[in-house]
Short mmCIF file of C-alpha atoms and ligand atoms in Angstrom, two decimals:
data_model
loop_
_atom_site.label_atom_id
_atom_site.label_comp_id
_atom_site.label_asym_id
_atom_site.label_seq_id
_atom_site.Cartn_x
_atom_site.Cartn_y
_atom_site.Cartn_z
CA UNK A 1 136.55 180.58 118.84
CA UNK A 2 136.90 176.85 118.59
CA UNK A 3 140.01 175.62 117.44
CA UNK A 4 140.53 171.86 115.70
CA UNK A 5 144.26 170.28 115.98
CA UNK A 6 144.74 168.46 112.85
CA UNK A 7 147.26 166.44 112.11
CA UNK A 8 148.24 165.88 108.55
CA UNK A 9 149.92 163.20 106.36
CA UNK A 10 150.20 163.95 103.08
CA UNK A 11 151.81 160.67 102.37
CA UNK A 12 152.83 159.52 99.04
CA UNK A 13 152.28 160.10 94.70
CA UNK A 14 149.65 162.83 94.69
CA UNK A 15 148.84 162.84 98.10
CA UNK A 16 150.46 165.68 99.05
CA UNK A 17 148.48 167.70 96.12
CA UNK A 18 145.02 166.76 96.83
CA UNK A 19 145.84 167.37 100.51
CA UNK A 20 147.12 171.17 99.44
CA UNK A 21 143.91 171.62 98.01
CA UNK A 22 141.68 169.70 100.53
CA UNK A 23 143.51 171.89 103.40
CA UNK A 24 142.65 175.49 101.68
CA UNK A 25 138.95 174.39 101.44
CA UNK A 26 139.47 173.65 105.45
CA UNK A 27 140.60 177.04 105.99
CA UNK A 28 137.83 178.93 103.86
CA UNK A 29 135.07 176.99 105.65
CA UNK A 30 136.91 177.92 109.18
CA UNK A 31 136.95 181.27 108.03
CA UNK A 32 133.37 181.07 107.05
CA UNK A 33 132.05 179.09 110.14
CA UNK A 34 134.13 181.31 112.73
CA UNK A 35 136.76 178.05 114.18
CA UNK A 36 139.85 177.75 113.20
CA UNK A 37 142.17 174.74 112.23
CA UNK A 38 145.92 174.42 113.34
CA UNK A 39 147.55 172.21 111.06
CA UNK A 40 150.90 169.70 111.57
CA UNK A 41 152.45 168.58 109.03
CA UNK A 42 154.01 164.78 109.30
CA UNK A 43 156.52 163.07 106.37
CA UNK A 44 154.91 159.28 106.85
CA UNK A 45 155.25 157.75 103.44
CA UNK A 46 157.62 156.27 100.97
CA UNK A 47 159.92 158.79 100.53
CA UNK A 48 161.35 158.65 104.07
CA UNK A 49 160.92 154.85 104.09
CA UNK A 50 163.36 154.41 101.32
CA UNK A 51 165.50 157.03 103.14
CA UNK A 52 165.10 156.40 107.03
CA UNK A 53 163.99 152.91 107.01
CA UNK A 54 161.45 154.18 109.50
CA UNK A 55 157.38 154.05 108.86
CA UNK A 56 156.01 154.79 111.86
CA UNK A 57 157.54 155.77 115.25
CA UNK A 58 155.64 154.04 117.91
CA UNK A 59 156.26 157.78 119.56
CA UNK A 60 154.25 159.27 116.50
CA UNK A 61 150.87 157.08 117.12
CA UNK A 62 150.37 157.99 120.65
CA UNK A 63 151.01 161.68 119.41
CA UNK A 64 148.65 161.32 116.75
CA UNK A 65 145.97 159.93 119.41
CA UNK A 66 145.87 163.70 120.82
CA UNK A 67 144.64 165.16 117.54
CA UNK A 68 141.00 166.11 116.93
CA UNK A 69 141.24 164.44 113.84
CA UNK A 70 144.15 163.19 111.12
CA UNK A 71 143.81 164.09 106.91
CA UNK A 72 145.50 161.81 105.09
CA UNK A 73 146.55 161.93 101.58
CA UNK A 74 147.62 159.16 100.08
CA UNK A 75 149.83 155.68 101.00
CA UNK A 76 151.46 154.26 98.36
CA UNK A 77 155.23 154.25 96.96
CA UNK A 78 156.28 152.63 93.80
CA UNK A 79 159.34 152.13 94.91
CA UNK A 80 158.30 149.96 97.96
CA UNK A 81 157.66 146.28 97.66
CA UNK A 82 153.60 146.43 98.39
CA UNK A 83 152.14 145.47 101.83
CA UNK A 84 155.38 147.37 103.64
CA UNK A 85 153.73 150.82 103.69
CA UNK A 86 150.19 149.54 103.81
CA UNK A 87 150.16 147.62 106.44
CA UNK A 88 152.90 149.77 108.87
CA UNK A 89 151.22 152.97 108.34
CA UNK A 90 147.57 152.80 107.14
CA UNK A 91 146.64 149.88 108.87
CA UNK A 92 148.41 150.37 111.77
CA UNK A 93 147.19 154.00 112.53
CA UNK A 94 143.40 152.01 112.02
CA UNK A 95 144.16 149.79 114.59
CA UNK A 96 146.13 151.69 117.28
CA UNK A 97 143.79 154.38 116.56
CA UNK A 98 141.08 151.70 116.95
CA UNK A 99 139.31 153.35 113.99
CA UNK A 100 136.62 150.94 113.33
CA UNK A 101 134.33 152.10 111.32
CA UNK A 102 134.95 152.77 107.68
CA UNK A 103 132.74 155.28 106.16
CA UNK A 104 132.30 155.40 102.38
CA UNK A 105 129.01 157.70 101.02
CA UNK A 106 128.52 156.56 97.11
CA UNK A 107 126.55 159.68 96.14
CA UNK A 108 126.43 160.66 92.71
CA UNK A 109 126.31 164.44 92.15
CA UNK A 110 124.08 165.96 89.14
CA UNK A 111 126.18 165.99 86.43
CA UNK A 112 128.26 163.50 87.05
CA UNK A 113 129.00 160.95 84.56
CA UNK A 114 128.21 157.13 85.82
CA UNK A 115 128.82 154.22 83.74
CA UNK A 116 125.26 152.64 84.66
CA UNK A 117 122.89 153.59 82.00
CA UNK A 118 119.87 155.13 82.79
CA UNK A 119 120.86 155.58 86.37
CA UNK A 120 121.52 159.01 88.06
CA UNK A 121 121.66 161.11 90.77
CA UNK A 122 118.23 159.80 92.00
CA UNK A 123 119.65 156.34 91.90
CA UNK A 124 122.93 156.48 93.28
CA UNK A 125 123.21 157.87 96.78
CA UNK A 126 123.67 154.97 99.94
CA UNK A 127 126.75 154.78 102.29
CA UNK A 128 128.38 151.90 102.85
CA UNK A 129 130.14 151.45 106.79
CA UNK A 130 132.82 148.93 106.07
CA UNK A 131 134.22 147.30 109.89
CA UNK A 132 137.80 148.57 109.49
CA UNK A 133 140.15 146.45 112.24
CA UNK A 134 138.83 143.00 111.88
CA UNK A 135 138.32 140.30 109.01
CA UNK A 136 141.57 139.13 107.03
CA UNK A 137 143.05 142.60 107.40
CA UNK A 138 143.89 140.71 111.45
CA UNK A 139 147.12 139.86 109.97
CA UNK A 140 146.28 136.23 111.26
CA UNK A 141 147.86 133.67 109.44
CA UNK A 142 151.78 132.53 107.82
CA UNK A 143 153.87 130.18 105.79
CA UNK A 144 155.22 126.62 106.02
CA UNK A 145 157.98 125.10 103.63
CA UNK A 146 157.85 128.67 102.08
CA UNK A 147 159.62 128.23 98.66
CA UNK A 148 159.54 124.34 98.02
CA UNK A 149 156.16 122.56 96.46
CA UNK A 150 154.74 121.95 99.24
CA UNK A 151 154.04 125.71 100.56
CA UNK A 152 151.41 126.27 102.45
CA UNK A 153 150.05 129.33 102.75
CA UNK A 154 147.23 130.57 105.66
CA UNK A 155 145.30 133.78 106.21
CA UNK A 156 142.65 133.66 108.38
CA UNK A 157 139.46 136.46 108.68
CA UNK A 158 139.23 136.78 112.57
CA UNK A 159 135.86 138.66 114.56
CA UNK A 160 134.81 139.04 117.65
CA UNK A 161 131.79 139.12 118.69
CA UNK A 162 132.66 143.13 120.29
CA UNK A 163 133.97 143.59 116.98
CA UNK A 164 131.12 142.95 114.74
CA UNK A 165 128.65 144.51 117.49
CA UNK A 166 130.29 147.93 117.54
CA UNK A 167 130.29 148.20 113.89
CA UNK A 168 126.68 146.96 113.57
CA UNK A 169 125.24 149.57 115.94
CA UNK A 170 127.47 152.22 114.27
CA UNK A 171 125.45 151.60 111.26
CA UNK A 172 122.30 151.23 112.82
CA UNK A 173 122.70 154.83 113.92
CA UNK A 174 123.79 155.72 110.93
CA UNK A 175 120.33 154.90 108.91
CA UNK A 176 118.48 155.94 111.71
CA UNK A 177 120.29 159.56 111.38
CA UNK A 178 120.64 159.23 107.54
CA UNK A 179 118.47 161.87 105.45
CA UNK A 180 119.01 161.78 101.83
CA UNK A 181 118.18 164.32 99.62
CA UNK A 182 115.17 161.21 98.77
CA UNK A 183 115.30 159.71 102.10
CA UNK A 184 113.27 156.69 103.22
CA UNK A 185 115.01 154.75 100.55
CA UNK A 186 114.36 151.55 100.26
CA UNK A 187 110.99 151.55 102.10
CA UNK A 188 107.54 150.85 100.56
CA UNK A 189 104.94 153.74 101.47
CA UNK A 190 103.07 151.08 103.84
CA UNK A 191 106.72 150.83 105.43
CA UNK A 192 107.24 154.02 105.98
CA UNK A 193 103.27 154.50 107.19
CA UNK A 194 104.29 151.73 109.54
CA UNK A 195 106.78 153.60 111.26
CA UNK A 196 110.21 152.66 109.67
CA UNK A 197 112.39 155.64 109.14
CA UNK A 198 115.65 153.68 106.97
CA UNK A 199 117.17 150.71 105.64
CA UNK A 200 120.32 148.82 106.59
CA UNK A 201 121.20 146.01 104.37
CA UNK A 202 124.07 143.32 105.49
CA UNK A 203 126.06 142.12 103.11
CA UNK A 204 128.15 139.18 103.80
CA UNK A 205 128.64 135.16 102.79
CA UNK A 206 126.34 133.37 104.95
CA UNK A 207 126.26 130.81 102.09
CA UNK A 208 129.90 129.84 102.60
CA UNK A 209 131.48 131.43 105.01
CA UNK A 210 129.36 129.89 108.05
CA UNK A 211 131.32 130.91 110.78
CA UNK A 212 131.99 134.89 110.68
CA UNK A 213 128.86 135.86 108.67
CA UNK A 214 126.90 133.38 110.78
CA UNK A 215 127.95 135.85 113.84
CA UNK A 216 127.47 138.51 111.69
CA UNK A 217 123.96 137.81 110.74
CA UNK A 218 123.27 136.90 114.44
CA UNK A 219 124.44 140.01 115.78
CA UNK A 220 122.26 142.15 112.90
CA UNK A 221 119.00 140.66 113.91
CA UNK A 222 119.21 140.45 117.75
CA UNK A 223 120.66 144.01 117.44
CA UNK A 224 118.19 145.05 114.95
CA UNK A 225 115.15 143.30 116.58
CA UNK A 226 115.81 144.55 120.29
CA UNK A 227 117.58 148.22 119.44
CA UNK A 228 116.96 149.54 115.97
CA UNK A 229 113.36 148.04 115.51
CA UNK A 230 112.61 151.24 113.32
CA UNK A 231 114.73 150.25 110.91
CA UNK A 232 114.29 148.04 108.04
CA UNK A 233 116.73 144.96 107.91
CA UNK A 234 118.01 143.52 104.47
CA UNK A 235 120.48 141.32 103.73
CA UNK A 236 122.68 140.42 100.04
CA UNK A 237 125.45 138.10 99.58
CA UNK A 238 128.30 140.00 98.80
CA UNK A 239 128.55 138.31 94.88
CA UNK A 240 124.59 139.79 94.76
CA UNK A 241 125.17 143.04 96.05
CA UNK A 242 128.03 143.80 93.57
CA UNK A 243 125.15 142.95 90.84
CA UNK A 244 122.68 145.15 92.31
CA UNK A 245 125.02 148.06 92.99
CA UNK A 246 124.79 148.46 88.99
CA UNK A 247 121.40 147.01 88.09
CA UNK A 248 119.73 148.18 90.88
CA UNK A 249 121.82 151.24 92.99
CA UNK A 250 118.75 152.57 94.32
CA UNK A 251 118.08 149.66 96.25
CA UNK A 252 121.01 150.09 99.05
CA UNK A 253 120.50 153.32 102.00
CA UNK A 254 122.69 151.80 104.13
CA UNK A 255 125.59 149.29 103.57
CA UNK A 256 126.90 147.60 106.52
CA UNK A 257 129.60 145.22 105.67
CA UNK A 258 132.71 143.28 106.72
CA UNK A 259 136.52 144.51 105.99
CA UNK A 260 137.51 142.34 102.94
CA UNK A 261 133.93 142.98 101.41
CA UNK A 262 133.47 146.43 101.83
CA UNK A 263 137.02 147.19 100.61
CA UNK A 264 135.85 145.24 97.19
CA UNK A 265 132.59 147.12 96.99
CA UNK A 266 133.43 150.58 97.81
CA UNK A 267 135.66 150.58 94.90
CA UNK A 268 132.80 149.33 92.94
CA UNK A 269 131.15 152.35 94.56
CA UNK A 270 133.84 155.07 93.61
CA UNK A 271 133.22 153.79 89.72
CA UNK A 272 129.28 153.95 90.01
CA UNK A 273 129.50 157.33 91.66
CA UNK A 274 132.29 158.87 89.39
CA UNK A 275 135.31 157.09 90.22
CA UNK A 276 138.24 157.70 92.32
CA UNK A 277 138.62 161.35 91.47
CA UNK A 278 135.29 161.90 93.89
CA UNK A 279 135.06 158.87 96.49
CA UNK A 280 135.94 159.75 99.98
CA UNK A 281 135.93 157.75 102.98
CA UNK A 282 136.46 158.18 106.50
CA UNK A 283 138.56 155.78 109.31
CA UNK A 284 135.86 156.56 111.86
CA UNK A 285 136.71 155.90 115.68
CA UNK A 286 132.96 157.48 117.07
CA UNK A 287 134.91 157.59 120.64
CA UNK A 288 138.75 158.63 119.62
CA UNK A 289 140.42 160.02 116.91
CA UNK A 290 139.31 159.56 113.37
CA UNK A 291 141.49 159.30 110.02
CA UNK A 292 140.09 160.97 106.78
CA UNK A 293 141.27 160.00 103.41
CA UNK A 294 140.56 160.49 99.78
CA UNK A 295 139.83 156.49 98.73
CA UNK A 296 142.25 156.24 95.29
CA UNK A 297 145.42 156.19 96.45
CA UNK A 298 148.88 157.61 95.53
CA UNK A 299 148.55 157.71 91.44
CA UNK A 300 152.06 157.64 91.22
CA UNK A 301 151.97 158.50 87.25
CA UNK A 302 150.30 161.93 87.75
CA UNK A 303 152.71 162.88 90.67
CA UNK A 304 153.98 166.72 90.55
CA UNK A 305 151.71 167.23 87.31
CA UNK A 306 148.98 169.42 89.17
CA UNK A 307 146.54 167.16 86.79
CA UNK A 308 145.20 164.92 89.74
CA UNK A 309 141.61 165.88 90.97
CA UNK A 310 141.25 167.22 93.83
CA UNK A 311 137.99 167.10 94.72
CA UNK A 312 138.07 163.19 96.53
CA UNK A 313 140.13 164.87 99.11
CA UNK A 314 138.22 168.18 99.95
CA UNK A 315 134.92 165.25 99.70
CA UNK A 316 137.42 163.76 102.74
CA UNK A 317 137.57 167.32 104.79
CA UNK A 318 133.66 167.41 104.60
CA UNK A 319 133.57 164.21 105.86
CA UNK A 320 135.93 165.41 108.82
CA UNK A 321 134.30 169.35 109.39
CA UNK A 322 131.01 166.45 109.54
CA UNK A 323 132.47 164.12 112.07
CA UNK A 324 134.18 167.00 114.18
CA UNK A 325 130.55 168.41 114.79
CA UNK A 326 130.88 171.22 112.24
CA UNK A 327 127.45 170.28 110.38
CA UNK A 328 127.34 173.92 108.48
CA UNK A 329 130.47 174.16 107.30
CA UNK A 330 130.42 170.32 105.64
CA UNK A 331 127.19 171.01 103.72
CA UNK A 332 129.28 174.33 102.50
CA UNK A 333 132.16 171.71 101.19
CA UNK A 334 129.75 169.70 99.95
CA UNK A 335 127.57 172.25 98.02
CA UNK A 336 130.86 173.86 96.56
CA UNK A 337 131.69 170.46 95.56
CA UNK A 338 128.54 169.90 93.62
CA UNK A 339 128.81 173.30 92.09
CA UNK A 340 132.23 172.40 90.59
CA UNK A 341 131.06 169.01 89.31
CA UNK A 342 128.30 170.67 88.00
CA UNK A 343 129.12 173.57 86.35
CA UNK A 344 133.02 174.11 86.08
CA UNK A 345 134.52 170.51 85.46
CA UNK A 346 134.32 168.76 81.91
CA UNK A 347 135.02 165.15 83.50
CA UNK A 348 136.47 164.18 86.72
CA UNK A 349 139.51 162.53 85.57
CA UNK A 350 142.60 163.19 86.48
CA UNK A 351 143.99 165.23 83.30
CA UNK A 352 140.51 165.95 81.74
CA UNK A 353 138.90 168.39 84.24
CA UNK A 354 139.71 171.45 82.25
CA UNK A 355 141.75 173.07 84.89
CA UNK A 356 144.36 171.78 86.84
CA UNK A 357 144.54 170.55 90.48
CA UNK A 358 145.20 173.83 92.64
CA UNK A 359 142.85 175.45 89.95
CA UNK A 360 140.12 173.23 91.08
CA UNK A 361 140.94 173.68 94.91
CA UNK A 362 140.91 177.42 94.44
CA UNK A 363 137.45 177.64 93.04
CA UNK A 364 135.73 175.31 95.72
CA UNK A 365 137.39 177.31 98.52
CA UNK A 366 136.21 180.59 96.72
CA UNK A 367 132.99 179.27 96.72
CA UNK A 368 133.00 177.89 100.05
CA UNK A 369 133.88 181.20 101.18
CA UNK A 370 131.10 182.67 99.78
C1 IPM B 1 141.53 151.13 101.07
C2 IPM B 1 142.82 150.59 100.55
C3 IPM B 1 143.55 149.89 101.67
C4 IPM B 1 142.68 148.77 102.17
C5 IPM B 1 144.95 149.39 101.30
C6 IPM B 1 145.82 150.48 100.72
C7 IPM B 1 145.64 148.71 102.45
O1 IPM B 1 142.60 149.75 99.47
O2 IPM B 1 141.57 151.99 101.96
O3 IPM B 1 140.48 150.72 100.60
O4 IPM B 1 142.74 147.64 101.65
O5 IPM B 1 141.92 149.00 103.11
MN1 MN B 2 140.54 149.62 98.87
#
């Protein structure tokens, strides 16, 4: 029987809920599927911050690098001035972990309230592959004459050429494998008569920000032109792709963007699709060890109240049982997911679902189980 080795953070707020609930929908699709999944536990967050003084022992991320994959709650601490945690733990497990790829589906489920009119499940279903180690996440940048008038303040967005190739092939692959429920989204019939089999649409700042979307844009048609020639190429400003993820959703397939950007728009995404009780997303490293995590963070005011949903997390196993090569059992997460959203939960915010978090977690690994 195959066995995964999982690490898992639960992290801070409600992290360590969802994760409760994401974990026993692991275990009923391993017992399902036939593998099985040995979990270990670690305390990375906040609380041992404020108590150790420690985020991260450089000990821990070469440990975590021997893990088939890491589940991650939630990183976060009100009690921490912001950036500390962020940037020590998240951040640094995507870049030691050299997870470059961020993966964020924005599929809306039937029956799933959106806040775009007259747009639905038909509508709303592209993924957007955010690069994940790069941009002006690089930490590049300082003070001079911090505290008097004349501060200056610099923070530069830094890519490499590598860096912006990897990512773009990633997500070439990605809409050449993609098969929506609709698929060839995106693509006339005479497109799709022509040969093309998906879309890919760059989103980026070529209108100001000449230098790194200039290499960007470079690197999307060369790649594009010479690899991916099946696929249809598109391109949006980032300011016009935020306008046509509500006028238009059905527009995007595939989203490939930079770090700053795709961090704005997936969030954008989580509201269109739901909002941040359902949006997953995935630290993808196609070669190492990838990072799964539910995309809303710690929600420090529903802490302990078992009224956070759930269901953003489990959404973040399915993306791992996917990633780890266990196709079956992720379209078993997913379908117990839908079947929840569709026909158990009143609203998928936290405190209105109509049952309570672990309530919610049982169900979908009762159905899951079959
Ligand atoms: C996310 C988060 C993180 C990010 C924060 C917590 C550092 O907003 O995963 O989208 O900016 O990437
Ligand atoms: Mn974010």
């Amino acid at each position: 029987m195959k066995k995964y080795n999982i690490a898992v953070i639960p992290g801070d707020g409600t992290g360590p809920e969802v994760v409760r609930e994401g974990i026993k929908a692991l275990k009923a699709a391993a017992g399902r599927f036939s593998f099985s999944v040995e979990l270990n536990e670690y305390d990375f967050g906040g609380e041992r911050y404020l108590e150790t003084g420690e985020t991260l022992p450089d000990s821990a991320v070469e440990e975590l690098k021997g893990y088939d994959a890491i589940y991650l709650g939630a990183i976060g601490h009100p009690g921490v001035a912001p950036g500390i945690l962020e940037k020590q733990i998240l951040l640094r497990l995507r870049f030691e972990l050299d997870q470059y790829i961020n993966l964020r589906p924005v599929k809306l489920y039937p029956g799933v309230s959106t806040p775009i009119k007259d747009k639905g499940p038909g509508e709303i279903d592209f993924t957007v592959i955010r690069e994940n180690t790069q941009d002006l996440y690089s930490g590049t940048g300082g003070f001079t004459h911090k505290g008097t008038p004349d501060e200056v303040a610099v923070q530069t967005a830094v890519y490499t050429r590598k860096g912006v190739d990897r990512a773009l092939r990633y997500a070439f692959e990605y809409a050449g494998k993609r098969r929506s429920p609709r698929p060839w989204k995106g693509l006339s019939e005479a497109e799709r008569e022509s040969g093309l089999k998906g879309q890919l649409t760059l989103v980026g700042k070529t209108n100001v920000l000449t230098y790194i979307y200039d290499l960007w844009e470079r690197g999307f048609k060369e790649i594009g032109e010479k690899e991916f020639p099946e696929i249809k190429r598109d391109y949006n400003h980032v300011d016009a792709c935020c306008m046509w993820m509500v006028k238009n959703p059905e527009w995007y397939d595939v989203i490939v963007t930079g770090n700053m950007f795709g961090d704005i728009i997936t969030d954008l995404g989580a509201m269109i699709q739901g909002g941040m009780g359902i949006a997953a997303g995935g630290n993808i490293n196609p070669e190492g060890v990838s990072m799964f995590e539910p995309i809303g963070g710690s929600a420090p005011k529903y802490t302990g109240k078992n009224l956070i949903n759930p269901l953003a997390a489990i959404a973040s196993a399915q993306l791992m049982l996917d990633e780890l090569g266990e196709r079956e059992a992720a379209s078993a997460v997913e379908d117990a997911v839908c079947w929840a959203v569709a026909e158990k939960l009143e609203s998928l915010g936290a405190g209105r679902m109509g049952y309570g978090t672990s309530e919610v977690g049982d169900m979908v690994a009762e159905r899951i189980s079959g």
